[in-house]
XYZ file of C-alpha atoms in Angstrom:
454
model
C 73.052 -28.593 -25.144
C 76.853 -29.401 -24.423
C 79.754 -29.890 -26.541
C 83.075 -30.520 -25.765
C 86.251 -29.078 -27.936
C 88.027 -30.820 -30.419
C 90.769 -31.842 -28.664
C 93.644 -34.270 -30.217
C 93.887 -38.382 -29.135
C 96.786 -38.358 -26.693
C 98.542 -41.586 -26.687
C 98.898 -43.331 -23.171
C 102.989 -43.815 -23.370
C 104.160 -46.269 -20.761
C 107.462 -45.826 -19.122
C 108.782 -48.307 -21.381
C 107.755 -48.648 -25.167
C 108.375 -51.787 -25.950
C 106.452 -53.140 -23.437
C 103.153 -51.029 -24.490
C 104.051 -52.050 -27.369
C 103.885 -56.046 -26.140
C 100.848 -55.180 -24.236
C 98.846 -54.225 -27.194
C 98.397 -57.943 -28.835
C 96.116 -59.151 -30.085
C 94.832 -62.924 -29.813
C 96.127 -63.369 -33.372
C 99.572 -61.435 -32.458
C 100.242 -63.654 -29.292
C 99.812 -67.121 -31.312
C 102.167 -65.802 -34.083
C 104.316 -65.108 -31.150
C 104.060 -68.127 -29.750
C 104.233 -70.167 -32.910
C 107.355 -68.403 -34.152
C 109.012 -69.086 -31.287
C 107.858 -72.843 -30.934
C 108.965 -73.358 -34.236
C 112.471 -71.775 -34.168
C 112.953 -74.088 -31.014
C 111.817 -77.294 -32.776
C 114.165 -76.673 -35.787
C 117.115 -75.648 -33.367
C 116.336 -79.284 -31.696
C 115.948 -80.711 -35.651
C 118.672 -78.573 -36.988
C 116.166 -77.735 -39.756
C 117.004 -74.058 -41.208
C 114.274 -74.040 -43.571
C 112.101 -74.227 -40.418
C 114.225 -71.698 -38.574
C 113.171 -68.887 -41.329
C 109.310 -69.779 -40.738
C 109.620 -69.115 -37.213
C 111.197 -66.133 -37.261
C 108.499 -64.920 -39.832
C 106.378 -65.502 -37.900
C 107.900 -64.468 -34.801
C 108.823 -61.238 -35.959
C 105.552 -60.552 -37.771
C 103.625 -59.243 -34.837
C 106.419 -57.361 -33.199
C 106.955 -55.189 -36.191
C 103.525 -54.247 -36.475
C 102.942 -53.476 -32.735
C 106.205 -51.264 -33.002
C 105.009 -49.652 -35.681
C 101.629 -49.090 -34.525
C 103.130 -47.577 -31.488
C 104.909 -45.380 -33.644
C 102.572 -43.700 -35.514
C 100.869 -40.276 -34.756
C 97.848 -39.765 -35.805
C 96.359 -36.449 -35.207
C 92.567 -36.683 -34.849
C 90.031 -34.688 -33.239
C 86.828 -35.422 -31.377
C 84.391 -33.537 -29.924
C 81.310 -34.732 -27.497
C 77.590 -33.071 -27.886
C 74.887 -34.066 -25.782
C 70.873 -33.247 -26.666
C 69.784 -32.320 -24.320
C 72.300 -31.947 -21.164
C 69.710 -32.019 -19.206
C 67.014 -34.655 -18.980
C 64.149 -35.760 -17.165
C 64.329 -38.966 -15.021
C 63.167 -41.716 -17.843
C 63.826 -39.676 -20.629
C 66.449 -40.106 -23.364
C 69.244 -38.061 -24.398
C 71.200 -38.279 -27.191
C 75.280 -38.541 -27.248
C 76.676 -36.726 -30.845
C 80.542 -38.020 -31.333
C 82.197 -36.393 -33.939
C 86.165 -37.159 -35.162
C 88.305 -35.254 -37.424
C 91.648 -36.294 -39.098
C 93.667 -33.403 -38.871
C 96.440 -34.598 -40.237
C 97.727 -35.100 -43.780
C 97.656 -38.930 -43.849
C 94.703 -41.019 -43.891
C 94.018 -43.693 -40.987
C 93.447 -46.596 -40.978
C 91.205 -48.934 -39.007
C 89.618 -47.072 -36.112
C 87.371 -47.962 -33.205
C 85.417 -45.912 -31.328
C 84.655 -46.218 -27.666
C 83.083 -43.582 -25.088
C 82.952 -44.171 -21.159
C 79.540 -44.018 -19.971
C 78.123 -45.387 -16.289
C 76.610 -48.381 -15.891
C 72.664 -46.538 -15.057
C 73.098 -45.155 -18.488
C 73.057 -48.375 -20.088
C 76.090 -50.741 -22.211
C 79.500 -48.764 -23.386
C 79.170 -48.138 -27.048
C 81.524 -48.892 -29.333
C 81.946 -48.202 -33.119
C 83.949 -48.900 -36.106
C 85.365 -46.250 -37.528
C 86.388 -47.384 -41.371
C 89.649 -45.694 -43.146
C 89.161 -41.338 -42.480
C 90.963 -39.539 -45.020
C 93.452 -36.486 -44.551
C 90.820 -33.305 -43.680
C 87.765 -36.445 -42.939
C 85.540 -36.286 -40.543
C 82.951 -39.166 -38.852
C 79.904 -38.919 -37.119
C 78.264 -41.608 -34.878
C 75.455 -41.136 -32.090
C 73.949 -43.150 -29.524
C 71.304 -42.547 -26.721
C 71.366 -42.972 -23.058
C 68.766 -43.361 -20.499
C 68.843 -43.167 -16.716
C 65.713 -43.813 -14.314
C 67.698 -42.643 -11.274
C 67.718 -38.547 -11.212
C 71.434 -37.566 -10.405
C 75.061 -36.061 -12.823
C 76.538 -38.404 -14.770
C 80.239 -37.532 -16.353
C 80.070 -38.898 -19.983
C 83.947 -39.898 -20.962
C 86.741 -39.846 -21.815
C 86.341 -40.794 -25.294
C 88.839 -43.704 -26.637
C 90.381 -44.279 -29.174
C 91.399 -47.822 -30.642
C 93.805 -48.616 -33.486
C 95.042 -51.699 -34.826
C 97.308 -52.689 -37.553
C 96.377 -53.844 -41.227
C 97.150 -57.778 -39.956
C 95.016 -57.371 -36.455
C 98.263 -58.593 -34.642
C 98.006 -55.426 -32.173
C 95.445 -52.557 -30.615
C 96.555 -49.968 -29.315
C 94.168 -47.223 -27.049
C 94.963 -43.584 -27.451
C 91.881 -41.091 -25.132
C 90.820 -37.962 -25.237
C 90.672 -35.820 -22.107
C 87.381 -34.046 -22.207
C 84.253 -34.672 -20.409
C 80.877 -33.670 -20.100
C 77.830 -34.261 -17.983
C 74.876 -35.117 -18.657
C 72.089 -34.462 -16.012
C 68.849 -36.162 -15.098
C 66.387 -34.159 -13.350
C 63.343 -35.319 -11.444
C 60.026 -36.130 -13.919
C 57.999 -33.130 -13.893
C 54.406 -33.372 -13.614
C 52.289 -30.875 -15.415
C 49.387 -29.352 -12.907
C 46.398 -28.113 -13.353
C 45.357 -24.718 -12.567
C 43.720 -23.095 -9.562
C 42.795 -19.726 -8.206
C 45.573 -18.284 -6.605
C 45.644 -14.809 -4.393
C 47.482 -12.247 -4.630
C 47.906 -12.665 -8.789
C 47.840 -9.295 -10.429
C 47.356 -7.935 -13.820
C 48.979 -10.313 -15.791
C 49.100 -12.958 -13.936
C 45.245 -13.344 -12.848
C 43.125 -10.868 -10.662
C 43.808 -8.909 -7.188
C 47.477 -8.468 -7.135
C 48.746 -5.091 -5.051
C 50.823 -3.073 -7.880
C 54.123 -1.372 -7.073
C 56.246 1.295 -8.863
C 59.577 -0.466 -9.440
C 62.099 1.141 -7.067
C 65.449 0.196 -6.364
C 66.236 2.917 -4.079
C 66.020 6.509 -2.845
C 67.238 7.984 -6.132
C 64.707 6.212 -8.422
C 61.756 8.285 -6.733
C 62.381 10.836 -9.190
C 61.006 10.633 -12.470
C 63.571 9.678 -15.411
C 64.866 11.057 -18.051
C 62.771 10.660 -21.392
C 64.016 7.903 -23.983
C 62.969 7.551 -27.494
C 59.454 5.508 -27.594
C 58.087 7.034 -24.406
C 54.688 7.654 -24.370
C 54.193 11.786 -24.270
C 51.340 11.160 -22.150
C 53.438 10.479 -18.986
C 55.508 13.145 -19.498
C 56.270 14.479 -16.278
C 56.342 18.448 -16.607
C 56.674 19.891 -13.115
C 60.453 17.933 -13.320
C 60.651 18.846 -17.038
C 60.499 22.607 -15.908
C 62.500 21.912 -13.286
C 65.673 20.205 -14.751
C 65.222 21.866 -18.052
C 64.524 18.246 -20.280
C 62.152 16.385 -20.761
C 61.272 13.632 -17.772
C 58.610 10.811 -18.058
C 56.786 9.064 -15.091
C 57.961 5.761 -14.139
C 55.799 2.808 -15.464
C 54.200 0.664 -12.978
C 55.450 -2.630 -12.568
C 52.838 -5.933 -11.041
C 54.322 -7.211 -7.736
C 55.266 -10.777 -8.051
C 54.073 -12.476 -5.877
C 56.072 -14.934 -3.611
C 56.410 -19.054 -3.198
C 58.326 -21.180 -1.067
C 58.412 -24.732 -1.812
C 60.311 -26.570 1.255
C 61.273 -30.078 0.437
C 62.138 -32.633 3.392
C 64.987 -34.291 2.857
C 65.473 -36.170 6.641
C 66.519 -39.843 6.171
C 64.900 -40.700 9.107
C 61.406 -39.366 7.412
C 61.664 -41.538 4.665
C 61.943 -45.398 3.912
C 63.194 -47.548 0.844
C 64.795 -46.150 -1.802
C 64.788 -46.351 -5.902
C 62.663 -44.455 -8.614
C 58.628 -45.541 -7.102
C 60.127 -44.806 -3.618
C 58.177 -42.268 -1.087
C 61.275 -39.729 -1.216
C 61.795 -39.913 -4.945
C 58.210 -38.735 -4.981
C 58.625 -35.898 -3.149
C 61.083 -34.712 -4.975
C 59.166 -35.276 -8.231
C 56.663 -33.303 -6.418
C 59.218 -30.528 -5.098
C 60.100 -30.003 -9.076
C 56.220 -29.927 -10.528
C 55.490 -27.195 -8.166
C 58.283 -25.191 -9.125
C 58.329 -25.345 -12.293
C 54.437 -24.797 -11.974
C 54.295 -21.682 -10.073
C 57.145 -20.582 -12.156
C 54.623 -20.557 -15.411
C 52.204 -18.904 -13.242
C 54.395 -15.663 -12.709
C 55.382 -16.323 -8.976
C 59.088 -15.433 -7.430
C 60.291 -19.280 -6.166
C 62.600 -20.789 -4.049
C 63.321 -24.118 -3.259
C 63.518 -24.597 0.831
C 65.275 -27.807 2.019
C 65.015 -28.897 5.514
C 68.631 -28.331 6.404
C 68.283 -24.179 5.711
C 69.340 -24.080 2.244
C 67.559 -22.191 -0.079
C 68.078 -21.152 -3.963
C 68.385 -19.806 -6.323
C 70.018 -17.914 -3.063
C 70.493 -15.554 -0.692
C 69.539 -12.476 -2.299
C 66.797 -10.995 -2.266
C 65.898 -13.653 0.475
C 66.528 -16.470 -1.988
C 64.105 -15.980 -4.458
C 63.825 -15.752 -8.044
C 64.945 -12.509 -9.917
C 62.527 -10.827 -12.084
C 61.256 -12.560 -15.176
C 64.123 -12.664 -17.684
C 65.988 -14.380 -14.736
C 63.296 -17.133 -14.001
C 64.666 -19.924 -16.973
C 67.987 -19.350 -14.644
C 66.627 -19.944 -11.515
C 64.239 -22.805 -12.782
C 67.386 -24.648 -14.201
C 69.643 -24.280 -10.873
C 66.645 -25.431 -9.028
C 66.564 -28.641 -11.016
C 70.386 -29.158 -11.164
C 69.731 -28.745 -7.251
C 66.759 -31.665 -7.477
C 68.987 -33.914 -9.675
C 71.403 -34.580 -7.081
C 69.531 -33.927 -3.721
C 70.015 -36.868 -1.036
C 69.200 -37.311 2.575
C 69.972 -34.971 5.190
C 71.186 -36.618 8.487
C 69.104 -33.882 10.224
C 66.418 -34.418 12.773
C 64.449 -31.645 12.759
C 62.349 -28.700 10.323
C 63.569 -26.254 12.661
C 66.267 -24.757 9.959
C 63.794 -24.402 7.495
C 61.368 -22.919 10.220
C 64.128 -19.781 10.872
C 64.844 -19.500 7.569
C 60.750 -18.810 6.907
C 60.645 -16.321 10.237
C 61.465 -13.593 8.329
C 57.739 -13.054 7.288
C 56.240 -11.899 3.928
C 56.838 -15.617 2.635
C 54.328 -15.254 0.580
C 53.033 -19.267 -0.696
C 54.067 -22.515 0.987
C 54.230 -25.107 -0.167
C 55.803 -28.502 1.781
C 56.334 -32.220 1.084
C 57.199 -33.618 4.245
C 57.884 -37.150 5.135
C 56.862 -38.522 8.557
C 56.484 -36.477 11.313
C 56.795 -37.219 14.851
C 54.537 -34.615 17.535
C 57.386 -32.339 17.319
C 58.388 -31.591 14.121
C 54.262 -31.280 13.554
C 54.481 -28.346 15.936
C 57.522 -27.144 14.425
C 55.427 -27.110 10.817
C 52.495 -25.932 12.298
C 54.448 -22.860 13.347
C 55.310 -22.112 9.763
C 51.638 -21.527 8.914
C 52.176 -18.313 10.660
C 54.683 -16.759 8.503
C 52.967 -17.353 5.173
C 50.121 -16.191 3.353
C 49.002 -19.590 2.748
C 50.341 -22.594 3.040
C 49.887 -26.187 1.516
C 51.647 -29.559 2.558
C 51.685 -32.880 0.934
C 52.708 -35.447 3.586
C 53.599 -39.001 2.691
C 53.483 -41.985 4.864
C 56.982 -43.848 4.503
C 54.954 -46.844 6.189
C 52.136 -46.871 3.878
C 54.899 -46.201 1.269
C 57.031 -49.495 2.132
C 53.661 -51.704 1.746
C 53.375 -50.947 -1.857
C 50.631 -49.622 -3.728
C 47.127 -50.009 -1.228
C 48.948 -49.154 1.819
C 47.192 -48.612 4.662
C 47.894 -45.327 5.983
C 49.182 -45.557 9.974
C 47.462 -44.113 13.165
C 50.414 -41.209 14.076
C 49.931 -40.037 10.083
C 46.042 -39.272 10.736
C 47.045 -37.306 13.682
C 49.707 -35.253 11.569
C 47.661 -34.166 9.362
C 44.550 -32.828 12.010
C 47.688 -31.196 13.892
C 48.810 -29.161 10.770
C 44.828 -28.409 9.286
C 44.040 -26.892 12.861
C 47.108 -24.768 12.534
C 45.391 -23.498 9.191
C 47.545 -25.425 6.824
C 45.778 -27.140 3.602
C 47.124 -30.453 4.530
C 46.882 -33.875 1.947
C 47.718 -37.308 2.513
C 49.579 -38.663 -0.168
C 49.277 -42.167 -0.606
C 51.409 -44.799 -2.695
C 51.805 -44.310 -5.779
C 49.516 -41.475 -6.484
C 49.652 -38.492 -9.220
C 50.270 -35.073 -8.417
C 47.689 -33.858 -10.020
C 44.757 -35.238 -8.373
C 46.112 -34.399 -5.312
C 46.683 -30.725 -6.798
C 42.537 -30.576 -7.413
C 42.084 -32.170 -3.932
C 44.358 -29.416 -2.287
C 42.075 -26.774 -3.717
C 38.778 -28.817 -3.238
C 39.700 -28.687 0.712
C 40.750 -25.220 0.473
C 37.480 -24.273 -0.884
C 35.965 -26.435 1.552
C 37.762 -25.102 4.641
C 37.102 -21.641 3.649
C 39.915 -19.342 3.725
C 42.462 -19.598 7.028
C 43.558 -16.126 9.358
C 46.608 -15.457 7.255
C 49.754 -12.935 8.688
C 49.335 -10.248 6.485
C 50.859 -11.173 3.304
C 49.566 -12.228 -0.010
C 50.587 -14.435 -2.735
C 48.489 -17.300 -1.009
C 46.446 -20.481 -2.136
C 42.702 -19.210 -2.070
């Protein structure tokens, strides 16, 4: 949830007022104009005074109401909240607008209008009736986006127009927000994973939570320990009481790489073969996430986050929500790489101890299929989902193509779990059809690390 300040209308003063002021007719305003003046020229060609007056009634009827609508300052305050700020693709959020008359005169005729873009839907505009001094208004309205990206929301605009309706003059705010669409997230169902723990399911190596040479000595006691791991060869030896440290599960490790190359993927828009992918890319995050697993999110240009440290995983627990929600905030606004190649992703994974991978990859020509064969080698396991742009373009029942068969036996034989995905298809099946082929398979020569699909 985001909210933006109350901040007060600041009106948008030309260099010269009276033309502002002339600018902000109305329909009505410009024909009383108009007629005033045609009718003070027919009774100067008539010589009719009587007719002179009702032209310069009417003549001057609109100007005195645009200059003193121009004149007055109304202090008002607005303030922008969205629920949520951040939304799956397809999903709808909803836009709280709240103004406040801060001022000790009541105003008059108001109308409300907030800047949205056009893949959120139509600008909405209200009427705001008379606010008293200390009154506030509330108004909402929902948007919707199919397309995944960061949309700025604003500024908010304010209208006002005279008791006659002979002039409208706009007075904004300065405050945006941004609302966010993230990829749809497709739940998954649940398989047996190695290298899970205590905790987080069965086999896990356990480690005592070190973060450095100092922290091999037991610590100090704190009210609540357990007098059972008191520790009393240190107690006698620093004179207080010292408690062994608790034993903390491992977590275990998973890279999801997403492959971003334009030239792997065709078409564009929502049901598009790279739009999947990075549905995909987001389900299996946020899955292995729930599951207890340290994640990053690989792209094929090198970049990794949450980040850097600690090799660009997730932190420890309290810090997964975090990472989860920069990961999507990534996902909402990932595009096409203009790279050629996996091989960035492939030295970023070289370090070893990867742990899980898992890949969507687009088309592959022979050598980037070597290149992601290679990876195999410096994970514990590793599972790709590999979509057919081709197959992809044809619509739903595409064929898959000759070079995509050959893919996929080049990356099995290198011990990866390797699916086809074909158009259109959910996640989820091809989640249970991962693990039916791992299971089928039997389990691969691994490197020597854990955290892998078995």
């Amino acid at each position: 949830m985001a909210a933006g300040g109350p901040q007060p209308a600041q009106a948008e003063e030309g260099k010269g007022g009276i033309r502002t002021a002339l600018a902000g007719l109305t329909t009505r305003g410009r024909s009383f104009l108009a007629a005033g003046i045609a009718a003070a020229v027919c009774a100067y060609v008539l010589g009719q005074s009587d007719l002179l007056r009702v032209g310069l009634l009417l003549a001057v009827l609109p100007l005195v109401c645009a200059t003193a609508l121009y004149r007055t300052r109304y202090r008002v305050a607005g303030s922008r909240r969205l629920s949520p700020a951040r939304v799956p693709a397809s999903s709808e959020a909803r836009v709280h607008l709240r103004m406040d008359n801060v001022s000790r005169l009541p105003t008059g005729l108001l109308m409300l209008q907030d800047r949205v873009p056009y893949v959120l839907g139509p600008r909405p505009r209200f009427v705001l009736d008379r606010v008293e001094a200390g009154g506030r208004r509330e108004v909402s309205y929902r948007v919707r986006s199919d397309l995944r990206g960061r949309y700025p929301l604003g500024p908010l605009q304010l209208r006002l127009t005279d008791p006659f309706g002979m002039c409208e003059l706009t007075r904004s705010f300065s405050t945006y927000d941004t609302l966010t669409v993230i990829p749809r997230v497709e739940a998954l169902p649940p398989v047996r994973l190695t290298g899970e723990a205590k905790g987080y399911g069965d086999g896990r190596h356990r480690s005592l939570a070190l973060a450095g040479e100092d922290d091999v000595i037991p610590r100090g006691y704190r009210h609540g320990d357990d007098l059972r791991r008191v520790h009393w060869r240190s107690t006698a030896r620093y004179g207080e009481l010292m408690v062994r440290r608790e034993e903390q599960p491992q977590r275990a490790r998973c890279t999801v790489l997403l492959d971003t190359r334009a030239l792997a993927f065709r078409g564009a828009g929502p049901d598009s073969a790279f739009e999947w992918a990075v549905s995909g890319t987001a389900s299996a995050l946020v899955h292995m996430l729930e599951r207890g697993f340290s994640v990053r999110l690989l792209t094929d240009t090198g970049n990794s986050v949450p980040g850097e440290g600690a090799d660009g995983f997730a932190g420890a627990s309290q810090e997964s929500a975090d990472a989860a929600g920069l990961m999507m905030d990534t996902l909402a606004v990932v595009d096409h790489s203009d790279g050629a190649g996996l091989s960035r992703a492939y030295d970023v994974l070289r370090g070893g101890n990867e742990g899980l991978l898992i890949a969507f990859l687009g088309d592959l020509d022979e050598e980037q299929a070597t290149v992601a064969a290679k990876m195999r080698q410096r994970s514990g396991a590793a599972v790709a989902f590999v979509l057919d742009s081709t197959a992809w373009a044809q619509g739903p029942g595409g064929a898959p193509t000759g070079p995509g068969e050959e893919r996929l036996r080049m990356l099995r034989e290198a011990g990866w779990t390797a699916v086809a995905v074909p158009p259109g298809a959910g996640l989820a099946d091809l989640w249970r059809q991962a693990d039916h082929l791992r299971a089928t398979a039997g389990p691969a020569p691994t490197a020597g690390t854990t955290g892998g699909w078995a």
